[in-house]
mmCIF file of C-alpha atoms and ligand atoms in Angstrom:
data_model
loop_
_atom_site.group_PDB
_atom_site.id
_atom_site.type_symbol
_atom_site.label_atom_id
_atom_site.label_comp_id
_atom_site.label_asym_id
_atom_site.label_seq_id
_atom_site.Cartn_x
_atom_site.Cartn_y
_atom_site.Cartn_z
ATOM 1 C CA MET A 1 0.186 -0.212 -0.088
ATOM 2 C CA SER A 2 2.847 2.313 0.648
ATOM 3 C CA ALA A 3 5.216 1.529 -1.750
ATOM 4 C CA LEU A 4 2.064 2.064 -4.275
ATOM 5 C CA LEU A 5 1.134 5.744 -2.555
ATOM 6 C CA HIS A 6 4.645 6.618 -3.150
ATOM 7 C CA THR A 7 4.447 5.367 -6.456
ATOM 8 C CA HIS A 8 2.086 7.467 -7.231
ATOM 9 C CA SER A 9 2.766 10.685 -5.584
ATOM 10 C CA GLY A 10 6.420 10.686 -6.975
ATOM 11 C CA LEU A 11 5.227 9.820 -10.647
ATOM 12 C CA ARG A 12 3.054 13.013 -10.433
ATOM 13 C CA TRP A 13 6.423 14.909 -10.878
ATOM 14 C CA VAL A 14 7.292 12.734 -14.178
ATOM 15 C CA VAL A 15 3.642 13.066 -15.343
ATOM 16 C CA LEU A 16 4.031 17.038 -15.063
ATOM 17 C CA ILE A 17 7.867 17.080 -16.516
ATOM 18 C CA LEU A 18 6.547 14.960 -19.566
ATOM 19 C CA LEU A 19 3.501 17.396 -20.241
ATOM 20 C CA LEU A 20 5.385 20.100 -20.046
ATOM 21 C CA VAL A 21 8.044 18.981 -22.474
ATOM 22 C CA ALA A 22 5.522 17.568 -24.895
ATOM 23 C CA ILE A 23 3.338 21.067 -24.862
ATOM 24 C CA GLY A 24 6.322 23.146 -25.080
ATOM 25 C CA ARG A 25 7.634 21.559 -28.291
ATOM 26 C CA ALA A 26 4.017 21.357 -29.784
ATOM 27 C CA PHE A 27 3.827 25.070 -29.091
ATOM 28 C CA ALA A 28 7.512 25.486 -30.457
ATOM 29 C CA ARG A 29 6.694 23.073 -33.566
ATOM 30 C CA LYS A 30 3.194 24.185 -34.531
ATOM 31 C CA ASN A 31 3.809 26.908 -36.931
ATOM 32 C CA GLY A 32 5.809 25.146 -39.714
ATOM 33 C CA GLY A 33 7.602 22.515 -37.656
ATOM 34 C CA LEU A 34 8.095 18.961 -38.722
ATOM 35 C CA TYR A 35 6.688 16.545 -36.743
ATOM 36 C CA GLU A 36 9.265 13.805 -35.761
ATOM 37 C CA LYS A 37 9.516 10.307 -34.298
ATOM 38 C CA SER A 38 10.494 12.318 -31.017
ATOM 39 C CA ASP A 39 7.800 14.025 -30.908
ATOM 40 C CA LYS A 40 5.463 10.902 -31.983
ATOM 41 C CA MET A 41 7.550 9.369 -29.077
ATOM 42 C CA ILE A 42 6.966 12.035 -26.868
ATOM 43 C CA ASN A 43 3.385 12.432 -26.315
ATOM 44 C CA LEU A 44 2.943 8.636 -26.623
ATOM 45 C CA PHE A 45 5.198 8.477 -23.332
ATOM 46 C CA THR A 46 2.816 11.264 -21.993
ATOM 47 C CA MET A 47 0.189 9.416 -22.149
ATOM 48 C CA VAL A 48 1.398 5.966 -20.940
ATOM 49 C CA SER A 49 2.114 7.909 -17.807
ATOM 50 C CA LEU A 50 -1.274 9.176 -17.321
ATOM 51 C CA HIS A 51 -2.724 5.876 -18.075
ATOM 52 C CA THR A 52 0.152 4.334 -15.218
ATOM 53 C CA GLN A 53 -0.963 7.195 -12.562
ATOM 54 C CA LEU A 54 -4.771 6.070 -13.623
ATOM 55 C CA LEU A 55 -4.171 2.376 -13.001
ATOM 56 C CA LEU A 56 -2.236 2.644 -9.615
ATOM 57 C CA GLY A 57 -5.220 5.595 -8.598
ATOM 58 C CA LEU A 58 -7.601 2.828 -9.429
ATOM 59 C CA ILE A 59 -5.923 0.325 -7.043
ATOM 60 C CA LEU A 60 -5.572 3.292 -4.495
ATOM 61 C CA TYR A 61 -9.153 4.523 -4.817
ATOM 62 C CA PHE A 62 -10.435 0.674 -3.802
ATOM 63 C CA THR A 63 -7.557 0.627 -0.926
ATOM 64 C CA SER A 64 -6.837 3.535 0.360
ATOM 65 C CA PRO A 65 -8.173 4.763 4.066
ATOM 66 C CA LYS A 66 -8.540 8.458 2.388
ATOM 67 C CA VAL A 67 -11.728 6.965 0.388
ATOM 68 C CA VAL A 68 -14.218 6.040 3.321
ATOM 69 C CA PHE A 69 -18.389 6.370 1.994
ATOM 70 C CA VAL A 70 -19.536 6.485 5.366
ATOM 71 C CA GLU A 71 -22.350 8.903 6.271
ATOM 72 C CA GLY A 72 -21.703 12.732 5.808
ATOM 73 C CA TRP A 73 -18.354 11.755 3.273
ATOM 74 C CA MET A 74 -19.470 14.758 1.020
ATOM 75 C CA LYS A 75 -19.258 16.903 3.808
ATOM 76 C CA VAL A 76 -15.577 16.194 4.746
ATOM 77 C CA SER A 77 -13.404 17.988 2.115
ATOM 78 C CA GLN A 78 -10.930 15.311 2.520
ATOM 79 C CA ALA A 79 -13.215 11.760 1.780
ATOM 80 C CA ARG A 80 -15.066 14.118 -1.145
ATOM 81 C CA PHE A 81 -11.940 15.301 -2.509
ATOM 82 C CA TYR A 82 -10.007 11.858 -2.748
ATOM 83 C CA GLY A 83 -13.707 9.668 -2.910
ATOM 84 C CA MET A 84 -15.148 11.996 -5.857
ATOM 85 C CA GLU A 85 -13.328 15.127 -7.114
ATOM 86 C CA HIS A 86 -9.536 14.003 -7.742
ATOM 87 C CA ILE A 87 -10.927 10.546 -9.598
ATOM 88 C CA ALA A 88 -13.229 12.568 -11.618
ATOM 89 C CA VAL A 89 -11.238 15.660 -12.916
ATOM 90 C CA MET A 90 -8.165 13.475 -13.447
ATOM 91 C CA VAL A 91 -10.028 10.551 -15.280
ATOM 92 C CA ILE A 92 -11.348 13.412 -17.662
ATOM 93 C CA ALA A 93 -7.771 14.981 -17.972
ATOM 94 C CA ILE A 94 -6.582 11.778 -18.781
ATOM 95 C CA ALA A 95 -9.492 11.217 -21.366
ATOM 96 C CA LEU A 96 -8.770 14.449 -22.925
ATOM 97 C CA VAL A 97 -4.990 14.119 -23.330
ATOM 98 C CA THR A 98 -5.909 10.721 -24.960
ATOM 99 C CA ILE A 99 -8.261 12.021 -27.151
ATOM 100 C CA GLY A 100 -5.883 14.810 -28.269
ATOM 101 C CA ARG A 101 -3.370 12.311 -29.067
ATOM 102 C CA ARG A 102 -5.547 10.361 -31.084
ATOM 103 C CA LYS A 103 -6.624 13.317 -32.912
ATOM 104 C CA ALA A 104 -2.934 14.596 -33.851
ATOM 105 C CA GLU A 105 -2.003 11.476 -34.831
ATOM 106 C CA ASN A 106 -4.608 11.388 -37.557
ATOM 107 C CA ALA A 107 -4.224 14.612 -38.148
ATOM 108 C CA ALA A 108 -2.810 15.292 -42.187
ATOM 109 C CA GLU A 109 0.007 18.334 -41.220
ATOM 110 C CA PRO A 110 2.554 18.339 -38.945
ATOM 111 C CA ALA A 111 1.219 21.887 -37.741
ATOM 112 C CA LYS A 112 -1.772 20.612 -37.233
ATOM 113 C CA LYS A 113 -0.918 17.777 -35.372
ATOM 114 C CA HIS A 114 1.142 19.902 -32.953
ATOM 115 C CA LYS A 115 -1.764 22.321 -32.695
ATOM 116 C CA THR A 116 -3.539 20.073 -31.398
ATOM 117 C CA ILE A 117 -1.525 18.071 -29.132
ATOM 118 C CA ALA A 118 -1.019 22.159 -27.801
ATOM 119 C CA LEU A 119 -4.425 22.855 -27.017
ATOM 120 C CA TRP A 120 -5.616 18.802 -25.922
ATOM 121 C CA TYR A 121 -2.737 18.443 -23.664
ATOM 122 C CA THR A 122 -2.763 22.235 -22.263
ATOM 123 C CA ILE A 123 -6.112 21.570 -21.051
ATOM 124 C CA GLY A 124 -5.628 18.270 -19.473
ATOM 125 C CA LEU A 125 -2.630 19.745 -17.903
ATOM 126 C CA ILE A 126 -4.826 22.985 -16.147
ATOM 127 C CA LEU A 127 -6.960 20.144 -14.869
ATOM 128 C CA ILE A 128 -4.341 17.877 -13.342
ATOM 129 C CA LEU A 129 -2.247 20.735 -11.693
ATOM 130 C CA ALA A 130 -5.942 21.840 -9.848
ATOM 131 C CA SER A 131 -6.697 18.945 -8.987
ATOM 132 C CA ILE A 132 -3.506 17.123 -7.537
ATOM 133 C CA PRO A 133 -3.872 17.145 -3.555
ATOM 134 C CA TRP A 134 -0.719 19.781 -3.139
ATOM 135 C CA PRO A 135 0.456 20.067 0.515
ATOM 136 C CA PHE A 136 -0.723 23.521 1.030
ATOM 137 C CA ARG A 137 -4.239 22.314 0.133
ATOM 138 C CA ASN A 138 -4.316 20.358 3.358
ATOM 139 C CA LEU A 139 -5.414 16.887 2.157
ATOM 140 C CA GLY A 140 -3.039 14.791 3.909
ATOM 141 C CA ALA A 141 -0.925 14.573 1.078
ATOM 142 C CA GLY A 142 3.640 15.777 0.698
ATOM 143 C CA TRP A 143 5.402 16.412 -2.297
ATOM 144 C CA PHE A 144 6.993 13.151 -3.195
HETATM 145 C C1 HEM B 201 -2.537 12.562 -13.544
HETATM 146 C C2 HEM B 201 -3.476 11.520 -12.944
HETATM 147 C C3 HEM B 201 -2.870 11.696 -11.537
HETATM 148 C C4 HEM B 201 -1.427 12.199 -10.541
HETATM 149 C C5 HEM B 201 -1.147 13.241 -10.923
HETATM 150 C C6 HEM B 201 -2.226 12.029 -9.223
HETATM 151 C C7 HEM B 201 -1.771 12.405 -8.126
HETATM 152 C C8 HEM B 201 -1.998 12.012 -6.613
HETATM 153 C C9 HEM B 201 -0.729 12.408 -5.796
HETATM 154 C C10 HEM B 201 0.151 13.585 -5.510
HETATM 155 C C11 HEM B 201 -1.731 11.786 -4.632
HETATM 156 C C12 HEM B 201 -0.944 11.880 -2.593
HETATM 157 C C13 HEM B 201 -0.085 10.819 -2.668
HETATM 158 C C14 HEM B 201 0.683 10.844 -1.187
HETATM 159 O O1 HEM B 201 -0.307 11.300 -0.160
HETATM 160 O O2 HEM B 201 1.618 11.789 -1.232
HETATM 161 C C15 HEM B 201 -2.696 10.697 -5.103
HETATM 162 C C16 HEM B 201 -3.508 10.393 -3.812
HETATM 163 C C17 HEM B 201 -4.510 9.401 -4.356
HETATM 164 N N1 HEM B 201 -4.708 9.270 -5.728
HETATM 165 FE FE1 HEM B 201 -4.242 10.496 -7.596
HETATM 166 N N2 HEM B 201 -3.471 11.112 -8.935
HETATM 167 C C18 HEM B 201 -3.366 11.173 -10.215
HETATM 168 C C19 HEM B 201 -5.002 10.241 -11.027
HETATM 169 C C20 HEM B 201 -5.472 9.150 -9.953
HETATM 170 C C21 HEM B 201 -6.525 8.515 -10.314
HETATM 171 C C22 HEM B 201 -7.513 8.574 -11.853
HETATM 172 C C23 HEM B 201 -7.247 8.064 -9.110
HETATM 173 C C24 HEM B 201 -8.311 7.261 -8.775
HETATM 174 C C25 HEM B 201 -8.824 6.258 -9.916
HETATM 175 C C26 HEM B 201 -6.273 8.531 -8.130
HETATM 176 C C27 HEM B 201 -6.899 7.953 -7.325
HETATM 177 C C28 HEM B 201 -5.619 8.451 -5.832
HETATM 178 C C29 HEM B 201 -6.391 8.291 -4.671
HETATM 179 C C30 HEM B 201 -7.376 7.375 -3.764
HETATM 180 C C31 HEM B 201 -5.291 8.810 -3.601
HETATM 181 C C32 HEM B 201 -5.395 8.924 -2.114
HETATM 182 C C33 HEM B 201 -4.457 7.655 -1.584
HETATM 183 C C34 HEM B 201 -3.924 8.112 -0.156
HETATM 184 O O3 HEM B 201 -3.160 8.555 0.543
HETATM 185 O O4 HEM B 201 -4.317 6.799 0.745
HETATM 186 N N3 HEM B 201 -5.697 9.120 -8.942
HETATM 187 N N4 HEM B 201 -2.941 11.092 -6.056
#
């Protein structure tokens, strides 16, 4: 349980760095740059890291003591966060990134591929940043 939680917690940084690199490249190349193998790979690895978080998160969801559905759980901010908000927003964010990558791969021109990644991955990043239990949100989670 603790190893799983530490992996899920630490992997957030990998996810965030990959998203930033993918978005940075997409914005830098969206006006005429090529869509190279390295673009394809970074976009793929970003999505895979997110799907790994989803899998780990799902296991945590059914094992974590922070996910409790006792009477009045919606009124307790930590129980509401882990039981509903975190999973809902993260699943939406991961779905958007997955759809965006699919659309980018299907687009014909390199510029269109980069623009698509720039848009969908940025929306995903914003949602993910908004629903990470950062320590200053007092949800009982740390930085790593
Ligand atoms: C990009 C996706 C995600 C990121 C970056 C992320 C990040 C985090 C972080 C930083 C924590 C706090 C860990 C700690 O206590 O130090 C956490 C906890 C948790 N996450 Fe996620 N998460 C993601 C997706 C998900 C998903 C999709 C689910 C459910 C399906 C999920 C379920 C949980 C649960 C249940 C906990 C509480 C575990 C506990 O403290 O007992 N996460 N997550």
